[in-house]
Amino acid sequence: MLTTTTAAPRFDVLFGAHARLEPADDGVRIWARGANVVLRAPGEALSRALARLADGGATEDALTAELLLSGDPAALFSLVGILRFLDERGALQRRALLDERPLATLTPASSRFRFDAAAAVEGSRKLSRFAYLRTVDDALCVESPLGSATVELHDARAAAVALALARPCSRDDLDAQFPELAGAPLAALLTLLENARALVDADDAEGAAPPDGGSSSDWWEFHDLLFHMRTRRGRHDAPYGGTYRGNSGAPPPLVKPRLAGETITLPRPYAGTTASANEERPFTAVLHERRSLRTYGPEPLTIEQLGVFLYHAVRYQAVREGDGFEHAVRAAPAGGALHELEVYPVVARCRGLDPGVYHYRPLEHELTRIAEPSPLFERLLDDAWTTANRESPLNVYFQITARTRRVFWKYESMAYALILKNLGALYATMYLVATALDLAPCALGGGDSELFAALAQLDPCEEPAVGEFVLGSRA
Ligand SMILES: Cc1cc2nc3c(=O)[nH]c(=O)nc-3n(C[C@H](O)[C@H](O)[C@H](O)COP(=O)(O)O)c2cc1C
């Protein structure tokens, strides 16, 4: 039977990055995430306590003892008020010490964070499957998408405790394994990890089996929850939205530079094309008739149908200048009008167009033929055919990529989420245009980005494949 150690955790409190002390008229001003309070004539003891908070920190006990001894009881009330002011704005750090040297520091990631000094660290605990370690500005940090704080590990022994916590450990196990940290330092480290929501009960199944009355996070996979929490606001106060983080210059151009390869001018609507390519249904009928269709007619898609489809769904109708950069007008909306999405028709069967990989030039309404059929080309089409339920042999598969830097240049925290939302808007437009033209459209839910990067010779970080869509003649 395990016994538990009862040493109480001890922390220093100190100003976080969002707190600042500055001189004000006959006193000091304390800033916390944009809010401030002014203390008039704070007195020597309180000034010293504030200076310690701003530079290095001290335990709350040490600060209060000093103020009590100073014979200025009002100063004690002021300090308690200031600590609360900082804490309620997520501007106060807590630091665990080992032999007066930093062991680990908790920094709130949001003003919603509330520190619980009594957070349970008894019993057997382990790292949550959502907890992760990463470097931030040369520091090693533990975080969790379920939490709202970062714990920086300053000492290799703190990192070793995190390693031990990959498996369930009681306080006694840890005290025995790390005698130099035993007692208060270990208690403080565990309390910090607990406050960052990095620890769970040892017997917490954490989604190991399909939940049956379990916790609401059980169904989430690690990467989905991190992506969700980090690309929305609420659990972090990181710069968010259109911050123009690439302030250093202009974004990559709206129109992707022309790739090497033969140019094919595509047919346009109402320009001597076949009647079927121009037979459009009323919009309300399109809305009612739109379906995912994977079975094609005996005759494949024609270059006229492909041209008219791309003309309505993907072409740039106009290019505008605004805020010092170019943006496009397109049937599909796009965040910031940046239009980072590129469309590559991968043609298996299309009357009037040789099989191969093409890049669509949305301004000129042209194709550039960038790759011949090859084993990689066959694999890509085979994967797509499998994803589309293996109904008809594919006609045209659209690989959609994102020129990420156009979006990363402007947006922060939510840039990739925005790309996927733009993709959804493009999918919807492609569905509706295909339905209006009496074609068979179907979006696909995923694909092999590395395969397309190899086929089209694209850098998978610069311009990754993010979406896929198939189109054929209607049965
Ligand atoms: C984002 C998205 C991903 C999809 N992924 C696939 C897929 O991988 N394979 C497939 O055959 N259909 C896929 N579909 C089509 C859906 O299965 C289809 O929309 C759904 O069954 C509803 O049918 P409907 O589109 O005819 O209304 C996808 C649709 C969307 C919007």
Short mmCIF file of C-alpha atoms and ligand atoms in Angstrom, two decimals:
data_model
loop_
_atom_site.label_atom_id
_atom_site.label_comp_id
_atom_site.label_asym_id
_atom_site.label_seq_id
_atom_site.Cartn_x
_atom_site.Cartn_y
_atom_site.Cartn_z
CA MET A 1 0.00 0.00 0.00
CA LEU A 2 1.38 3.38 -0.99
CA THR A 3 1.68 6.19 1.50
CA THR A 4 1.63 9.81 0.37
CA THR A 5 4.10 12.54 1.18
CA THR A 6 2.51 15.59 2.73
CA ALA A 7 5.16 18.29 2.15
CA ALA A 8 3.31 21.43 1.06
CA PRO A 9 4.24 23.05 -2.22
CA ARG A 10 6.03 26.41 -2.04
CA PHE A 11 6.09 28.91 -4.88
CA ASP A 12 7.53 32.25 -5.64
CA VAL A 13 5.10 34.66 -7.28
CA LEU A 14 6.45 37.10 -9.85
CA PHE A 15 5.42 39.37 -12.69
CA GLY A 16 4.78 37.49 -15.95
CA ALA A 17 5.48 38.88 -19.41
CA HIS A 18 2.13 40.71 -19.34
CA ALA A 19 2.89 42.62 -16.11
CA ARG A 20 4.99 45.75 -15.80
CA LEU A 21 5.90 48.29 -13.13
CA GLU A 22 6.58 51.90 -14.06
CA PRO A 23 6.94 55.21 -12.23
CA ALA A 24 3.81 57.39 -12.12
CA ASP A 25 3.07 60.79 -10.57
CA ASP A 26 4.03 60.46 -6.90
CA GLY A 27 3.81 56.67 -7.05
CA VAL A 28 3.95 53.62 -9.32
CA ARG A 29 1.74 52.27 -12.07
CA ILE A 30 1.23 48.50 -12.40
CA TRP A 31 0.23 47.12 -15.79
CA ALA A 32 -1.44 43.75 -16.39
CA ARG A 33 -2.48 42.88 -19.95
CA GLY A 34 -3.41 46.42 -20.88
CA ALA A 35 -5.16 47.29 -17.57
CA ASN A 36 -3.36 49.35 -14.95
CA VAL A 37 -3.61 50.60 -11.39
CA VAL A 38 -1.71 53.49 -9.83
CA LEU A 39 -0.45 53.36 -6.25
CA ARG A 40 0.12 56.81 -4.76
CA ALA A 41 2.98 57.11 -2.26
CA PRO A 42 3.33 53.36 -1.76
CA GLY A 43 5.86 53.60 1.07
CA GLU A 44 9.22 51.95 1.35
CA ALA A 45 8.15 48.44 2.37
CA LEU A 46 5.48 48.11 -0.33
CA SER A 47 7.84 49.54 -2.95
CA ARG A 48 10.40 46.93 -2.00
CA ALA A 49 7.79 44.15 -2.24
CA LEU A 50 6.69 45.37 -5.68
CA ALA A 51 10.27 45.52 -6.85
CA ARG A 52 10.78 41.92 -5.74
CA LEU A 53 7.61 40.86 -7.56
CA ALA A 54 8.82 42.55 -10.73
CA ASP A 55 12.35 41.24 -10.49
CA GLY A 56 12.93 37.66 -9.42
CA GLY A 57 9.86 37.07 -7.23
CA ALA A 58 9.36 35.85 -3.68
CA THR A 59 6.91 33.63 -1.82
CA GLU A 60 3.67 35.30 -0.79
CA ASP A 61 4.56 34.33 2.81
CA ALA A 62 7.91 36.14 2.60
CA LEU A 63 6.32 39.26 1.10
CA THR A 64 3.53 39.43 3.68
CA ALA A 65 5.92 38.76 6.59
CA GLU A 66 8.10 41.63 5.43
CA LEU A 67 5.13 44.00 5.24
CA LEU A 68 3.85 42.94 8.65
CA LEU A 69 7.22 43.64 10.17
CA SER A 70 7.34 47.03 8.47
CA GLY A 71 4.59 48.31 10.78
CA ASP A 72 2.47 49.45 7.79
CA PRO A 73 -0.62 47.19 7.81
CA ALA A 74 -2.26 49.17 4.99
CA ALA A 75 0.62 48.11 2.76
CA LEU A 76 -0.32 44.49 3.33
CA PHE A 77 -3.87 45.15 2.07
CA SER A 78 -2.45 46.93 -0.95
CA LEU A 79 -0.20 43.98 -1.76
CA VAL A 80 -3.07 41.49 -1.51
CA GLY A 81 -5.11 43.73 -3.85
CA ILE A 82 -2.25 44.01 -6.32
CA LEU A 83 -1.67 40.25 -6.37
CA ARG A 84 -5.35 39.73 -7.06
CA PHE A 85 -5.32 42.40 -9.80
CA LEU A 86 -2.41 40.62 -11.51
CA ASP A 87 -3.81 37.14 -10.99
CA GLU A 88 -7.23 37.98 -12.40
CA ARG A 89 -5.55 39.13 -15.60
CA GLY A 90 -3.29 36.10 -15.94
CA ALA A 91 -0.23 38.27 -15.35
CA LEU A 92 1.29 36.48 -12.36
CA GLN A 93 3.77 33.63 -12.70
CA ARG A 94 4.38 30.91 -10.11
CA ARG A 95 7.83 29.42 -9.76
CA ALA A 96 8.91 26.20 -8.04
CA LEU A 97 12.41 26.41 -6.56
CA LEU A 98 15.09 23.91 -5.74
CA ASP A 99 17.81 25.20 -3.41
CA GLU A 100 16.73 28.76 -4.25
CA ARG A 101 17.19 28.11 -8.00
CA PRO A 102 14.30 27.92 -10.48
CA LEU A 103 12.98 24.41 -11.07
CA ALA A 104 9.86 25.23 -13.11
CA THR A 105 7.72 28.31 -13.82
CA LEU A 106 4.04 28.43 -14.68
CA THR A 107 2.92 31.26 -16.96
CA PRO A 108 -0.82 31.78 -17.57
CA ALA A 109 -1.63 31.67 -21.29
CA SER A 110 -4.85 33.61 -20.85
CA SER A 111 -6.57 36.03 -18.52
CA ARG A 112 -9.13 33.28 -17.86
CA PHE A 113 -6.52 31.15 -16.08
CA ARG A 114 -7.01 30.73 -12.31
CA PHE A 115 -4.28 29.21 -10.19
CA ASP A 116 -5.28 26.58 -7.66
CA ALA A 117 -2.56 26.23 -5.02
CA ALA A 118 -4.41 23.27 -3.53
CA ALA A 119 -4.71 21.35 -6.81
CA ALA A 120 -4.60 17.64 -5.98
CA VAL A 121 -1.12 16.21 -6.34
CA GLU A 122 -1.66 13.28 -4.02
CA GLY A 123 -2.41 9.75 -5.18
CA SER A 124 -1.07 8.23 -8.33
CA ARG A 125 -0.82 10.61 -11.31
CA LYS A 126 0.52 10.48 -14.85
CA LEU A 127 0.95 12.86 -17.75
CA SER A 128 -2.21 13.36 -19.74
CA ARG A 129 -2.17 12.05 -23.31
CA PHE A 130 -2.88 15.66 -24.30
CA ALA A 131 0.26 17.01 -22.57
CA TYR A 132 3.25 17.78 -24.75
CA LEU A 133 6.75 19.23 -24.47
CA ARG A 134 8.02 21.86 -26.87
CA THR A 135 10.63 24.57 -27.01
CA VAL A 136 9.58 28.22 -26.77
CA ASP A 137 12.38 30.78 -27.16
CA ASP A 138 15.11 28.37 -25.99
CA ALA A 139 13.00 27.11 -23.05
CA LEU A 140 11.51 23.62 -22.67
CA CYS A 141 7.79 23.87 -21.88
CA VAL A 142 4.95 21.52 -20.95
CA GLU A 143 1.50 22.45 -22.24
CA SER A 144 -1.88 20.86 -22.82
CA PRO A 145 -4.77 21.96 -25.03
CA LEU A 146 -7.03 21.31 -22.05
CA GLY A 147 -5.13 23.87 -20.00
CA SER A 148 -4.51 27.55 -20.21
CA ALA A 149 -0.94 27.79 -18.96
CA THR A 150 2.63 26.87 -19.88
CA VAL A 151 5.07 25.25 -17.45
CA GLU A 152 8.67 26.02 -18.30
CA LEU A 153 11.13 23.41 -17.03
CA HIS A 154 14.41 25.05 -15.97
CA ASP A 155 16.22 22.02 -14.60
CA ALA A 156 16.99 18.66 -16.18
CA ARG A 157 15.58 16.99 -13.05
CA ALA A 158 12.20 18.60 -13.72
CA ALA A 159 12.32 17.17 -17.25
CA ALA A 160 13.24 13.78 -15.76
CA VAL A 161 10.11 13.97 -13.55
CA ALA A 162 8.04 14.60 -16.68
CA LEU A 163 9.64 11.54 -18.26
CA ALA A 164 8.83 9.43 -15.17
CA LEU A 165 5.21 10.66 -15.32
CA ALA A 166 4.74 8.98 -18.70
CA ARG A 167 3.72 6.08 -16.44
CA PRO A 168 1.60 6.32 -13.28
CA CYS A 169 3.61 7.55 -10.26
CA SER A 170 2.64 8.29 -6.68
CA ARG A 171 4.30 11.11 -4.72
CA ASP A 172 6.22 8.46 -2.79
CA ASP A 173 7.45 6.84 -6.02
CA LEU A 174 8.66 10.23 -7.24
CA ASP A 175 10.23 11.18 -3.88
CA ALA A 176 12.12 7.87 -3.96
CA GLN A 177 13.14 8.27 -7.59
CA PHE A 178 14.21 11.93 -7.23
CA PRO A 179 15.53 12.33 -3.66
CA GLU A 180 17.04 15.76 -4.43
CA LEU A 181 13.56 17.06 -5.26
CA ALA A 182 11.71 15.19 -2.53
CA GLY A 183 9.22 17.14 -0.44
CA ALA A 184 8.25 20.74 -1.23
CA PRO A 185 10.06 21.14 -4.60
CA LEU A 186 8.39 18.06 -6.05
CA ALA A 187 5.03 19.07 -4.59
CA ALA A 188 5.40 22.49 -6.21
CA LEU A 189 6.41 21.05 -9.59
CA LEU A 190 3.42 18.69 -9.57
CA THR A 191 1.07 21.51 -8.58
CA LEU A 192 2.30 23.57 -11.52
CA LEU A 193 1.81 20.64 -13.94
CA GLU A 194 -1.61 20.04 -12.44
CA ASN A 195 -2.57 23.68 -12.99
CA ALA A 196 -1.53 23.40 -16.63
CA ARG A 197 -3.90 20.38 -16.88
CA ALA A 198 -0.93 18.22 -17.82
CA LEU A 199 -1.65 15.49 -15.22
CA VAL A 200 -4.48 13.03 -14.83
CA ASP A 201 -5.38 10.26 -12.40
CA ALA A 202 -3.31 7.14 -12.98
CA ASP A 203 -6.43 5.10 -13.66
CA ASP A 204 -7.87 7.65 -16.11
CA ALA A 205 -8.44 5.67 -19.32
CA GLU A 206 -8.40 8.99 -21.27
CA GLY A 207 -10.14 7.73 -24.34
CA ALA A 208 -8.18 4.46 -24.51
CA ALA A 209 -11.48 2.70 -25.12
CA PRO A 210 -14.55 4.27 -26.75
CA PRO A 211 -16.06 6.36 -23.98
CA ASP A 212 -19.10 5.20 -22.21
CA GLY A 213 -20.17 8.02 -19.97
CA GLY A 214 -16.53 9.20 -19.82
CA SER A 215 -15.22 12.72 -20.11
CA SER A 216 -16.18 15.02 -22.99
CA SER A 217 -12.56 15.07 -24.17
CA ASP A 218 -12.36 11.30 -24.55
CA TRP A 219 -13.30 11.24 -28.21
CA TRP A 220 -10.75 13.86 -29.15
CA GLU A 221 -7.45 12.85 -30.64
CA PHE A 222 -4.43 14.82 -29.43
CA HIS A 223 -3.79 16.67 -32.70
CA ASP A 224 -7.45 17.58 -33.24
CA LEU A 225 -7.84 19.05 -29.77
CA LEU A 226 -4.59 21.01 -29.98
CA PHE A 227 -5.54 22.33 -33.43
CA HIS A 228 -9.00 23.30 -32.20
CA MET A 229 -7.94 25.01 -28.99
CA ARG A 230 -4.95 26.75 -30.52
CA THR A 231 -6.70 28.04 -33.65
CA ARG A 232 -9.66 29.47 -31.69
CA ARG A 233 -9.57 32.07 -28.97
CA GLY A 234 -10.40 31.33 -25.35
CA ARG A 235 -7.59 29.23 -23.89
CA HIS A 236 -4.66 31.34 -25.02
CA ASP A 237 -3.94 35.00 -25.55
CA ALA A 238 -1.40 34.53 -28.35
CA PRO A 239 -1.55 37.10 -31.18
CA TYR A 240 -4.65 36.23 -33.15
CA GLY A 241 -6.10 37.08 -36.55
CA GLY A 242 -4.79 39.56 -39.10
CA THR A 243 -1.64 40.70 -37.34
CA TYR A 244 0.43 41.01 -40.56
CA ARG A 245 3.23 39.04 -38.95
CA GLY A 246 5.20 39.20 -42.19
CA ASN A 247 5.52 42.96 -41.75
CA SER A 248 8.86 42.71 -43.49
CA GLY A 249 7.45 43.01 -47.00
CA ALA A 250 4.81 42.13 -49.53
CA PRO A 251 2.97 38.78 -49.59
CA PRO A 252 3.78 36.27 -52.31
CA PRO A 253 2.01 37.33 -55.53
CA LEU A 254 -1.69 36.56 -56.01
CA VAL A 255 -1.00 34.81 -59.31
CA LYS A 256 1.37 31.89 -58.98
CA PRO A 257 4.31 32.28 -61.35
CA ARG A 258 3.83 30.25 -64.53
CA LEU A 259 5.13 26.70 -64.26
CA ALA A 260 7.18 25.10 -67.03
CA GLY A 261 5.10 23.11 -69.51
CA GLU A 262 2.83 23.27 -72.51
CA THR A 263 -0.01 25.83 -72.26
CA ILE A 264 -3.55 24.77 -73.15
CA THR A 265 -6.17 27.49 -73.59
CA LEU A 266 -9.45 26.27 -72.12
CA PRO A 267 -12.87 26.71 -73.70
CA ARG A 268 -15.11 29.37 -72.13
CA PRO A 269 -18.89 29.33 -71.81
CA TYR A 270 -20.97 30.70 -74.66
CA ALA A 271 -17.98 30.67 -77.03
CA GLY A 272 -18.99 28.07 -79.54
CA THR A 273 -18.79 25.29 -76.96
CA THR A 274 -21.18 22.34 -76.94
CA ALA A 275 -24.73 23.00 -75.82
CA SER A 276 -24.43 20.66 -72.85
CA ALA A 277 -21.62 22.72 -71.36
CA ASN A 278 -23.93 25.73 -71.29
CA GLU A 279 -27.13 24.18 -70.06
CA GLU A 280 -27.47 25.78 -66.68
CA ARG A 281 -30.26 25.09 -64.24
CA PRO A 282 -32.02 27.74 -62.13
CA PHE A 283 -30.17 28.37 -58.88
CA THR A 284 -32.91 27.04 -56.60
CA ALA A 285 -33.05 23.84 -58.66
CA VAL A 286 -29.27 23.53 -58.31
CA LEU A 287 -29.58 23.79 -54.52
CA HIS A 288 -32.17 21.03 -54.45
CA GLU A 289 -30.42 18.74 -56.92
CA ARG A 290 -26.83 18.95 -55.63
CA ARG A 291 -25.57 15.46 -54.76
CA SER A 292 -22.25 13.67 -54.55
CA LEU A 293 -22.13 11.51 -57.68
CA ARG A 294 -19.44 8.90 -58.19
CA THR A 295 -20.90 6.92 -61.09
CA TYR A 296 -20.14 8.44 -64.49
CA GLY A 297 -21.64 8.13 -67.96
CA PRO A 298 -20.12 5.88 -70.62
CA GLU A 299 -18.51 8.92 -72.30
CA PRO A 300 -15.95 10.77 -70.19
CA LEU A 301 -15.96 14.47 -69.41
CA THR A 302 -15.03 16.76 -72.33
CA ILE A 303 -12.50 19.59 -72.38
CA GLU A 304 -15.45 21.96 -72.98
CA GLN A 305 -17.18 20.79 -69.81
CA LEU A 306 -13.94 21.00 -67.85
CA GLY A 307 -13.26 24.48 -69.21
CA VAL A 308 -16.75 25.78 -68.39
CA PHE A 309 -16.62 24.20 -64.93
CA LEU A 310 -13.27 25.82 -64.08
CA TYR A 311 -14.39 29.11 -65.63
CA HIS A 312 -17.35 29.41 -63.26
CA ALA A 313 -15.99 27.70 -60.14
CA VAL A 314 -12.30 28.55 -59.94
CA ARG A 315 -11.35 31.39 -62.32
CA TYR A 316 -10.43 34.83 -61.03
CA GLN A 317 -13.15 37.15 -62.30
CA ALA A 318 -11.02 40.18 -61.50
CA VAL A 319 -7.90 41.24 -59.67
CA ARG A 320 -8.04 44.23 -57.34
CA GLU A 321 -5.44 46.30 -55.48
CA GLY A 322 -6.13 47.05 -51.84
CA ASP A 323 -4.09 47.66 -48.68
CA GLY A 324 -0.98 47.54 -50.83
CA PHE A 325 -1.43 44.04 -52.22
CA GLU A 326 -3.38 42.19 -54.87
CA HIS A 327 -6.48 40.17 -54.17
CA ALA A 328 -8.91 38.31 -56.35
CA VAL A 329 -12.62 38.24 -57.04
CA ARG A 330 -13.71 34.62 -57.40
CA ALA A 331 -17.05 32.78 -57.12
CA ALA A 332 -15.83 31.23 -53.84
CA PRO A 333 -15.15 33.64 -50.97
CA ALA A 334 -11.77 33.48 -49.19
CA GLY A 335 -10.57 34.97 -45.90
CA GLY A 336 -8.85 38.30 -46.55
CA ALA A 337 -9.45 37.79 -50.31
CA LEU A 338 -5.95 36.29 -50.33
CA HIS A 339 -6.98 33.31 -52.49
CA GLU A 340 -4.13 31.01 -51.64
CA LEU A 341 -5.79 27.91 -53.12
CA GLU A 342 -4.41 26.50 -56.38
CA VAL A 343 -6.18 23.84 -58.45
CA TYR A 344 -4.32 21.08 -60.31
CA PRO A 345 -6.53 18.96 -62.61
CA VAL A 346 -5.11 15.44 -62.73
CA VAL A 347 -6.67 14.10 -65.92
CA ALA A 348 -7.35 10.39 -66.27
CA ARG A 349 -10.03 10.51 -68.99
CA CYS A 350 -11.19 13.71 -70.66
CA ARG A 351 -12.12 14.02 -74.31
CA GLY A 352 -9.87 16.62 -75.92
CA LEU A 353 -7.18 16.57 -73.21
CA ASP A 354 -4.29 14.13 -72.84
CA PRO A 355 -3.93 12.31 -69.51
CA GLY A 356 -1.44 14.00 -67.18
CA VAL A 357 -1.09 16.56 -64.39
CA TYR A 358 -2.06 20.17 -65.14
CA HIS A 359 -1.99 23.43 -63.25
CA TYR A 360 -4.97 25.76 -63.71
CA ARG A 361 -4.11 29.42 -64.24
CA PRO A 362 -7.17 31.20 -62.85
CA LEU A 363 -6.46 34.59 -64.37
CA GLU A 364 -5.76 33.46 -67.93
CA HIS A 365 -8.17 30.48 -67.78
CA GLU A 366 -5.46 28.19 -69.12
CA LEU A 367 -3.87 24.92 -68.16
CA THR A 368 -0.15 24.25 -67.92
CA ARG A 369 0.74 20.61 -68.42
CA ILE A 370 3.28 19.91 -65.68
CA ALA A 371 3.66 16.08 -65.63
CA GLU A 372 3.11 13.11 -67.88
CA PRO A 373 1.40 9.94 -66.67
CA SER A 374 3.82 7.95 -64.50
CA PRO A 375 3.66 5.32 -61.74
CA LEU A 376 3.18 8.14 -59.17
CA PHE A 377 0.35 9.58 -61.30
CA GLU A 378 -1.30 6.12 -61.40
CA ARG A 379 -0.94 5.77 -57.62
CA LEU A 380 -2.52 9.17 -56.99
CA LEU A 381 -5.51 8.33 -59.20
CA ASP A 382 -5.81 4.88 -57.66
CA ASP A 383 -5.88 6.38 -54.14
CA ALA A 384 -8.56 8.86 -55.19
CA TRP A 385 -10.62 6.16 -56.88
CA THR A 386 -10.48 4.09 -53.67
CA THR A 387 -11.49 7.12 -51.57
CA ALA A 388 -14.42 7.73 -53.94
CA ASN A 389 -15.78 4.21 -53.28
CA ARG A 390 -14.34 2.63 -56.48
CA GLU A 391 -17.47 3.25 -58.49
CA SER A 392 -16.54 4.51 -61.99
CA PRO A 393 -13.05 4.87 -63.45
CA LEU A 394 -12.01 8.45 -62.68
CA ASN A 395 -12.38 11.22 -65.25
CA VAL A 396 -10.73 14.24 -63.62
CA TYR A 397 -9.32 14.51 -60.10
CA PHE A 398 -8.60 18.00 -58.75
CA GLN A 399 -5.73 18.29 -56.34
CA ILE A 400 -6.13 21.52 -54.40
CA THR A 401 -3.05 23.02 -52.79
CA ALA A 402 -2.53 26.09 -50.61
CA ARG A 403 0.24 28.63 -51.13
CA THR A 404 0.52 28.90 -47.37
CA ARG A 405 2.73 31.96 -47.18
CA ARG A 406 0.00 34.19 -48.64
CA VAL A 407 -2.07 33.41 -45.54
CA PHE A 408 0.77 33.01 -43.02
CA TRP A 409 2.04 36.45 -44.05
CA LYS A 410 -1.09 38.07 -42.64
CA TYR A 411 -2.79 35.75 -40.15
CA GLU A 412 -1.59 34.35 -36.86
CA SER A 413 -2.83 31.50 -34.66
CA MET A 414 -5.65 30.59 -37.06
CA ALA A 415 -3.94 30.65 -40.47
CA TYR A 416 -4.13 26.94 -41.32
CA ALA A 417 -7.68 26.69 -39.96
CA LEU A 418 -8.57 29.56 -42.30
CA ILE A 419 -7.09 27.69 -45.27
CA LEU A 420 -9.30 24.69 -44.53
CA LYS A 421 -12.35 26.95 -44.22
CA ASN A 422 -11.51 28.51 -47.59
CA LEU A 423 -11.26 24.99 -48.97
CA GLY A 424 -14.79 24.27 -47.73
CA ALA A 425 -16.07 27.37 -49.50
CA LEU A 426 -14.35 26.25 -52.73
CA TYR A 427 -15.77 22.72 -52.40
CA ALA A 428 -19.29 24.12 -52.06
CA THR A 429 -18.80 26.32 -55.13
CA MET A 430 -17.43 23.40 -57.15
CA TYR A 431 -20.40 21.23 -56.14
CA LEU A 432 -22.93 23.87 -57.14
CA VAL A 433 -21.27 24.70 -60.46
CA ALA A 434 -20.97 21.00 -61.35
CA THR A 435 -24.65 20.49 -60.52
CA ALA A 436 -25.64 23.50 -62.62
CA LEU A 437 -23.67 22.04 -65.54
CA ASP A 438 -25.19 18.56 -65.11
CA LEU A 439 -21.86 16.97 -64.17
CA ALA A 440 -20.99 14.44 -61.43
CA PRO A 441 -19.05 16.03 -58.52
CA CYS A 442 -17.72 14.56 -55.28
CA ALA A 443 -15.42 16.03 -52.63
CA LEU A 444 -12.94 13.66 -51.02
CA GLY A 445 -12.11 13.72 -47.33
CA GLY A 446 -8.35 13.28 -47.51
CA GLY A 447 -5.34 12.35 -49.57
CA ASP A 448 -1.59 11.81 -49.59
CA SER A 449 0.07 15.24 -49.58
CA GLU A 450 3.57 13.80 -49.97
CA LEU A 451 2.56 11.86 -53.07
CA PHE A 452 1.28 14.96 -54.84
CA ALA A 453 4.30 17.00 -53.68
CA ALA A 454 6.56 14.38 -55.31
CA LEU A 455 4.46 14.25 -58.47
CA ALA A 456 4.21 18.02 -58.96
CA GLN A 457 7.62 18.76 -57.42
CA LEU A 458 6.20 21.09 -54.80
CA ASP A 459 7.65 21.87 -51.38
CA PRO A 460 5.11 20.24 -49.01
CA CYS A 461 5.40 23.10 -46.49
CA GLU A 462 5.36 25.93 -49.01
CA GLU A 463 2.45 24.61 -51.09
CA PRO A 464 0.93 21.49 -49.51
CA ALA A 465 -1.95 19.52 -50.98
CA VAL A 466 -4.95 20.28 -48.73
CA GLY A 467 -7.99 19.12 -50.68
CA GLU A 468 -9.25 16.76 -53.33
CA PHE A 469 -12.34 16.66 -55.53
CA VAL A 470 -13.41 14.40 -58.41
CA LEU A 471 -15.54 15.31 -61.40
CA GLY A 472 -16.96 13.15 -64.17
CA SER A 473 -19.66 13.03 -66.82
CA ARG A 474 -23.10 12.37 -65.43
CA ALA A 475 -24.46 8.83 -65.80
C1 LIG B 1 -15.48 17.56 -46.92
C2 LIG B 1 -16.11 16.38 -47.58
C3 LIG B 1 -15.43 15.19 -47.64
C4 LIG B 1 -15.96 14.09 -48.30
N1 LIG B 1 -15.23 12.95 -48.43
C5 LIG B 1 -15.70 11.94 -49.21
C6 LIG B 1 -14.87 10.82 -49.50
O1 LIG B 1 -13.74 10.73 -49.05
N2 LIG B 1 -15.36 9.84 -50.29
C7 LIG B 1 -16.60 9.93 -50.81
O2 LIG B 1 -16.98 9.01 -51.54
N3 LIG B 1 -17.42 10.98 -50.54
C8 LIG B 1 -16.98 11.98 -49.79
N4 LIG B 1 -17.75 13.10 -49.55
C9 LIG B 1 -19.12 13.14 -50.04
C10 LIG B 1 -20.06 12.80 -48.91
O3 LIG B 1 -20.02 11.43 -48.69
C11 LIG B 1 -21.45 13.28 -49.25
O4 LIG B 1 -21.46 14.69 -49.30
C12 LIG B 1 -22.47 12.81 -48.23
O5 LIG B 1 -22.62 11.42 -48.28
C13 LIG B 1 -23.83 13.47 -48.46
O6 LIG B 1 -24.29 13.17 -49.75
P1 LIG B 1 -24.61 14.29 -50.81
O7 LIG B 1 -23.37 15.09 -51.07
O8 LIG B 1 -25.06 13.57 -52.02
O9 LIG B 1 -25.67 15.17 -50.22
C14 LIG B 1 -17.25 14.18 -48.89
C15 LIG B 1 -17.94 15.40 -48.79
C16 LIG B 1 -17.39 16.48 -48.17
C17 LIG B 1 -18.15 17.78 -48.11
#
